[in-house]
Amino acid sequence: MIRTTIAGSLPKPTWLADPGVLYAPWRLEGPRLREGQDDAVQLWLDDQARSGLDIVTDGEQRRRHYIWGFLQGLTGIDTQTLAPRRSRGGRYAEQTPVARILDEVTWTGPVLVDALKFVKRHTDRPVKVTLPGPMTAADSTVDMHRQRDDADVAMIFAAALNREARALAEAGADVIQLDEPCFNIYLDEVRDWGIAALERAFDGVTATRALHVCYGYGIEQVKAWKANNREWTHYLTTLPLIAASSVQQVSIETAAPGLDVACIEAMRGKDVMLGVVSVSTEGVETPEIVASRLRRALDYSDHHHLIGCTDCGMVPLSRDVARAKMRALTQGAAIVNRELGLI
Ligand code: ZN
């Protein structure tokens, strides 16, 4: 069967954080914050189950930011007082405020394992946990401690991510996904050290090894860049490199305009989480549109390797839209599964 999942994040309820904002401050504190996060995770697990998604996540309801939410659990990193740097190759802005490395970066214990255990207690579906990829984490920090370059910093993050990923796999994570939007930006670096950093992060990890490579959230800066961009061939370079690695599942955008789904042929024999739901618009796809986007992938991938997915995280969308998009996703997959005689 063609299965379904989401890239990772979901919008937070208004009582937990302001909607439509990345890195929005929490509206609760202390034990109330913990309780609010527990409730938000349960609501989204229920919604994902009601929608019929095959693989679920906690919607990143305990994280203000998909990168710093993990980095905060390591030593030596300040995610409060930020410093400017050229990030994402200057694609979306000349300078971006990023976290500062002020001391040795070490993993002293699990960061997300308790959150995973909570999810496992509240669902019987396979669970995916998302973590920032080492290249993207390096691109989102500045090393004020030793001024190391991104390749060296990425390897330090990869070592910490490896400890975390092993702990998550041991605690029952079914899929561990590293988020690497930078794989669509620094193509030479992906070849030179990005894949090596991934392998370091996944070394000995027994859960399914997944990677998310995208063109960014549906926020204004990104949408403005996408509207003007004419070069959409990055996957043609990165997917063959990923296919040759130990990564078993890749999540890519194909719902957004401009992308040619034929690029997934490089992943033949491995799982593709195919973006068939856009995150750039609050307009909800019909199940028929989702089905047509899945159908066109069948020329390049076997159906049992296809997983219908969102293009990226849905955190900037409204809750109602995110719910409706999840339903359209599963209904669209069901249409194609029926056509193929699989259900
Ligand atoms: Zn993404």
Coordinates of C-alpha atoms and ligand atoms in Angstrom, one line a residue:
M1 CA 0.0 0.0 0.0
I2 CA 0.9 3.6 -0.4
R3 CA 1.3 4.8 3.2
T4 CA 0.9 8.4 4.5
T5 CA 2.7 10.6 7.1
I6 CA 3.6 14.3 7.5
A7 CA 7.0 15.9 7.3
G8 CA 7.0 16.7 11.0
S9 CA 5.6 19.9 12.6
L10 CA 2.0 21.0 13.1
P11 CA 0.6 24.3 14.2
K12 CA 0.4 24.9 18.0
P13 CA -2.9 25.7 19.7
T14 CA -3.4 29.4 20.4
W15 CA -3.3 28.6 24.2
L16 CA 0.2 27.2 23.8
A17 CA 1.9 29.7 21.5
D18 CA 0.9 32.4 19.0
P19 CA -0.2 30.8 15.7
G20 CA 1.4 31.6 12.3
V21 CA 4.8 32.5 13.9
L22 CA 8.0 30.6 13.8
Y23 CA 9.9 30.5 17.2
A24 CA 6.8 32.0 18.9
P25 CA 7.2 32.3 22.7
W26 CA 5.3 29.9 25.0
R27 CA 2.1 31.3 26.5
L28 CA 2.5 29.0 29.6
E29 CA 5.2 28.4 32.1
G30 CA 6.5 25.6 34.3
P31 CA 4.1 22.7 35.1
R32 CA 1.4 24.4 33.1
L33 CA 3.6 24.5 30.0
R34 CA 4.3 20.8 30.4
E35 CA 0.6 20.0 30.7
G36 CA -0.2 22.3 27.8
Q37 CA 2.3 20.5 25.6
D38 CA 1.1 17.1 26.7
D39 CA -2.5 18.1 25.7
A40 CA -1.4 19.5 22.4
V41 CA 0.5 16.3 21.5
Q42 CA -2.5 14.2 22.4
L43 CA -4.8 16.4 20.3
W44 CA -2.6 16.0 17.3
L45 CA -2.1 12.3 17.8
D46 CA -5.9 11.9 17.8
D47 CA -6.2 14.1 14.7
Q48 CA -3.5 12.1 12.9
A49 CA -5.2 8.8 13.9
R50 CA -8.7 10.1 12.8
S51 CA -7.2 11.2 9.5
G52 CA -5.8 7.7 9.1
L53 CA -2.1 8.6 8.8
D54 CA 0.1 5.5 9.0
I55 CA 3.1 7.0 10.7
V56 CA 2.6 9.7 13.3
T57 CA 4.7 12.4 15.0
D58 CA 4.2 14.7 18.1
G59 CA 3.8 17.6 15.7
E60 CA 6.9 19.2 17.4
Q61 CA 4.5 20.6 20.0
R62 CA 7.3 20.8 22.6
R63 CA 9.7 22.7 20.4
R64 CA 9.7 26.4 19.6
H65 CA 12.1 25.8 16.7
Y66 CA 12.9 22.6 14.8
I67 CA 16.7 23.1 15.2
W68 CA 17.2 24.9 18.5
G69 CA 14.6 22.8 20.3
F70 CA 17.2 20.0 20.1
L71 CA 20.3 22.1 20.4
Q72 CA 19.0 23.6 23.7
G73 CA 19.5 20.1 25.2
L74 CA 23.2 20.1 24.5
T75 CA 25.9 21.9 26.4
G76 CA 27.7 25.0 25.1
I77 CA 25.0 26.5 23.0
D78 CA 23.1 29.8 23.6
T79 CA 19.8 29.9 21.8
Q80 CA 18.6 33.0 23.7
T81 CA 21.0 35.8 22.7
L82 CA 21.5 35.3 19.0
A83 CA 24.2 36.5 16.6
P84 CA 23.8 37.4 12.9
R85 CA 25.4 35.2 10.2
R86 CA 24.9 34.5 6.5
S87 CA 22.7 31.4 6.7
R88 CA 21.0 29.2 4.0
G89 CA 23.5 30.7 1.5
G90 CA 21.8 34.1 1.8
R91 CA 18.9 32.6 -0.1
Y92 CA 16.1 34.2 2.1
A93 CA 18.0 37.1 3.8
E94 CA 21.5 38.5 3.8
Q95 CA 21.9 37.9 7.5
T96 CA 19.9 35.7 9.9
P97 CA 20.0 35.6 13.7
V98 CA 21.4 32.3 14.8
A99 CA 22.3 30.5 18.0
R100 CA 25.9 30.9 19.4
I101 CA 28.4 28.2 20.3
L102 CA 30.1 29.5 23.4
D103 CA 31.7 26.3 24.9
E104 CA 32.3 22.6 24.2
V105 CA 29.2 21.1 22.6
T106 CA 28.4 17.8 24.3
W107 CA 25.5 15.4 24.6
T108 CA 25.0 14.7 28.3
G109 CA 21.7 12.8 28.1
P110 CA 18.6 12.2 26.0
V111 CA 16.8 15.4 24.9
L112 CA 13.7 14.0 23.2
V113 CA 13.3 10.5 24.7
D114 CA 10.7 11.4 27.4
A115 CA 8.7 13.2 24.7
L116 CA 8.9 10.0 22.5
K117 CA 7.8 7.8 25.4
F118 CA 4.8 10.0 25.9
V119 CA 3.9 9.6 22.3
K120 CA 4.4 5.8 22.4
R121 CA 2.0 5.6 25.4
H122 CA -0.7 7.4 23.5
T123 CA -0.6 5.8 20.1
D124 CA -0.3 2.3 18.6
R125 CA 0.9 3.6 15.2
P126 CA 4.5 3.7 14.1
V127 CA 6.2 6.9 15.4
K128 CA 8.6 9.2 13.6
V129 CA 10.9 11.6 15.5
T130 CA 12.5 14.5 13.7
L131 CA 15.9 16.0 14.5
P132 CA 17.9 18.8 12.8
G133 CA 20.4 17.4 10.3
P134 CA 24.1 18.2 11.1
M135 CA 24.7 20.5 8.1
T136 CA 21.5 22.5 8.8
A137 CA 22.3 22.7 12.5
A138 CA 25.8 24.0 11.6
D139 CA 24.3 26.6 9.3
S140 CA 22.0 27.7 12.1
T141 CA 24.8 28.5 14.6
V142 CA 28.0 30.5 14.8
D143 CA 31.0 29.1 16.5
M144 CA 32.2 31.9 18.8
H145 CA 34.1 29.4 21.0
R146 CA 36.7 28.2 18.4
Q147 CA 35.7 29.7 15.1
R148 CA 35.5 26.3 13.4
D149 CA 34.1 26.0 9.9
D150 CA 30.7 24.5 9.2
A151 CA 32.1 21.1 8.2
D152 CA 33.8 20.7 11.6
V153 CA 30.8 22.0 13.5
A154 CA 28.5 19.6 11.6
M155 CA 30.7 16.6 12.7
I156 CA 30.4 17.7 16.3
F157 CA 26.6 17.9 15.9
A158 CA 26.6 14.6 14.1
A159 CA 28.3 12.9 17.1
A160 CA 25.7 14.4 19.5
L161 CA 22.8 13.5 17.1
N162 CA 24.1 9.9 17.0
R163 CA 23.9 9.6 20.8
E164 CA 20.4 11.0 20.7
A165 CA 19.3 8.9 17.7
R166 CA 20.6 5.7 19.3
A167 CA 18.7 6.6 22.5
L168 CA 15.5 7.3 20.6
A169 CA 15.8 4.0 18.6
E170 CA 16.3 2.1 21.9
A171 CA 13.2 3.9 23.4
G172 CA 11.1 2.7 20.4
A173 CA 11.3 5.3 17.7
D174 CA 10.2 3.6 14.5
V175 CA 11.6 6.3 12.1
I176 CA 14.2 8.9 12.9
Q177 CA 14.3 11.7 10.4
L178 CA 17.0 14.3 10.0
D179 CA 15.9 17.6 8.6
E180 CA 18.4 18.9 6.0
P181 CA 16.9 21.9 4.0
C182 CA 20.5 22.9 3.4
F183 CA 20.9 19.9 1.1
N184 CA 19.0 21.9 -1.4
I185 CA 21.5 24.8 -1.1
Y186 CA 25.1 23.7 -0.6
L187 CA 25.4 21.0 -3.3
D188 CA 29.2 20.8 -3.3
E189 CA 29.3 20.6 0.5
V190 CA 26.7 17.8 0.5
R191 CA 29.1 15.8 -1.6
D192 CA 32.2 16.9 0.3
W193 CA 31.0 16.3 3.8
G194 CA 27.2 16.5 4.2
I195 CA 26.7 12.8 3.5
A196 CA 29.6 11.8 5.8
A197 CA 28.0 13.9 8.6
L198 CA 24.7 12.0 8.0
E199 CA 26.4 8.7 8.2
R200 CA 28.1 9.7 11.4
A201 CA 24.7 10.7 12.9
F202 CA 23.0 7.5 11.8
D203 CA 25.9 5.1 12.7
G204 CA 24.5 2.1 14.5
V205 CA 20.9 3.5 14.6
T206 CA 18.5 0.6 14.3
A207 CA 15.3 2.7 13.6
T208 CA 14.4 3.5 9.9
R209 CA 16.8 6.2 8.8
A210 CA 15.0 9.1 7.1
L211 CA 16.0 12.4 5.7
H212 CA 13.9 15.5 4.9
V213 CA 15.2 17.8 2.2
C214 CA 13.0 20.7 1.2
Y215 CA 12.8 24.3 0.0
G216 CA 11.5 25.7 3.3
Y217 CA 8.4 26.5 5.3
G218 CA 5.4 28.3 3.9
I219 CA 6.5 31.7 5.4
E220 CA 6.5 35.0 3.5
Q221 CA 10.3 35.1 3.0
V222 CA 10.4 31.6 1.6
K223 CA 7.3 32.1 -0.6
A224 CA 8.8 35.3 -2.0
W225 CA 12.0 33.4 -2.9
K226 CA 10.1 30.5 -4.4
A227 CA 8.0 32.9 -6.5
N228 CA 11.1 34.2 -8.2
N229 CA 13.2 31.0 -8.3
R230 CA 13.7 29.3 -11.7
E231 CA 16.2 26.7 -10.7
W232 CA 14.6 23.6 -9.3
T233 CA 17.2 20.9 -10.2
H234 CA 18.9 20.5 -6.8
Y235 CA 17.3 17.1 -6.2
L236 CA 18.9 15.8 -9.3
T237 CA 22.3 16.3 -7.6
T238 CA 21.3 15.4 -4.0
L239 CA 19.0 12.3 -4.4
P240 CA 21.7 10.1 -6.1
L241 CA 24.1 10.9 -3.3
I242 CA 21.4 10.1 -0.7
A243 CA 20.4 7.0 -2.6
A244 CA 24.0 5.7 -2.3
S245 CA 24.1 6.4 1.5
S246 CA 22.6 4.3 4.3
V247 CA 19.5 6.6 4.4
Q248 CA 16.4 4.4 3.8
Q249 CA 13.7 7.0 3.4
V250 CA 13.8 10.5 1.9
S251 CA 11.1 13.2 2.2
I252 CA 11.0 15.7 -0.6
E253 CA 8.8 18.5 -2.0
T254 CA 6.8 17.8 -5.2
A255 CA 3.5 19.6 -4.5
A256 CA 5.0 23.0 -5.0
P257 CA 5.2 24.2 -8.6
G258 CA 8.4 23.8 -10.6
L259 CA 9.6 20.4 -9.4
D260 CA 9.8 17.4 -11.6
V261 CA 8.8 14.2 -9.8
A262 CA 11.1 12.2 -12.2
C263 CA 14.0 13.0 -9.8
I264 CA 12.8 10.3 -7.4
E265 CA 13.9 7.6 -9.9
A266 CA 17.3 7.9 -8.3
M267 CA 15.8 6.6 -5.1
R268 CA 14.3 3.4 -6.7
G269 CA 14.3 0.6 -4.2
K270 CA 14.2 3.0 -1.2
D271 CA 11.2 4.8 0.4
V272 CA 10.2 8.2 -0.8
M273 CA 8.0 10.4 1.4
L274 CA 6.5 12.3 -1.6
G275 CA 5.3 15.8 -0.9
V276 CA 1.8 15.8 -2.4
V277 CA 0.4 18.5 0.0
S278 CA 1.7 22.0 -0.3
V279 CA 2.7 24.0 2.7
S280 CA 2.8 27.3 0.8
T281 CA -0.9 27.9 0.7
E282 CA -3.8 27.7 3.1
G283 CA -5.9 26.4 0.2
V284 CA -6.6 22.7 0.9
E285 CA -6.0 20.2 -1.8
T286 CA -8.8 18.0 -2.9
P287 CA -8.2 14.2 -2.5
E288 CA -8.3 14.0 -6.3
I289 CA -5.4 16.5 -6.6
V290 CA -3.4 14.4 -4.0
A291 CA -4.2 11.3 -5.9
S292 CA -3.0 12.8 -9.2
R293 CA 0.3 13.8 -7.6
L294 CA 0.8 10.3 -6.3
R295 CA -0.2 8.7 -9.6
R296 CA 2.5 10.6 -11.5
A297 CA 5.2 9.2 -9.1
L298 CA 4.3 5.6 -10.0
D299 CA 6.4 5.7 -13.1
Y300 CA 9.5 6.3 -11.0
S301 CA 8.9 4.4 -7.8
D302 CA 7.1 1.2 -6.7
H303 CA 3.9 1.8 -4.8
H304 CA 5.1 0.0 -1.7
H305 CA 8.0 2.5 -1.5
L306 CA 5.8 5.5 -1.8
I307 CA 4.6 7.4 1.3
G308 CA 2.3 10.4 0.7
C309 CA 3.5 13.3 2.7
T310 CA 3.4 17.1 3.1
D311 CA 6.1 19.2 1.3
C312 CA 7.4 20.5 4.7
G313 CA 6.3 21.2 8.2
M314 CA 2.8 22.7 8.7
V315 CA 3.6 24.8 11.8
P316 CA 2.9 28.2 10.0
L317 CA -0.6 27.1 8.8
S318 CA -3.8 27.3 10.8
R319 CA -5.0 24.3 12.7
D320 CA -8.1 23.8 10.6
V321 CA -6.1 23.9 7.4
A322 CA -3.5 21.5 8.8
R323 CA -6.3 19.0 9.8
A324 CA -8.0 19.4 6.4
K325 CA -4.7 18.8 4.5
M326 CA -4.1 15.6 6.5
R327 CA -7.5 14.3 5.6
A328 CA -7.0 15.2 1.9
L329 CA -3.7 13.4 2.1
T330 CA -5.1 10.1 3.4
Q331 CA -8.2 10.3 1.2
G332 CA -6.0 10.9 -1.9
A333 CA -3.8 8.0 -1.0
A334 CA -6.9 5.8 -0.6
I335 CA -8.1 6.7 -4.1
V336 CA -4.8 5.4 -5.6
N337 CA -4.6 2.4 -3.4
R338 CA -8.1 1.4 -4.5
E339 CA -7.1 1.9 -8.2
L340 CA -4.1 -0.4 -7.7
G341 CA -6.4 -3.0 -6.0
L342 CA -4.5 -2.7 -2.7
I343 CA -7.5 -1.9 -0.5
Ligands
ZN1 ZN 11.1 21.3 5.3

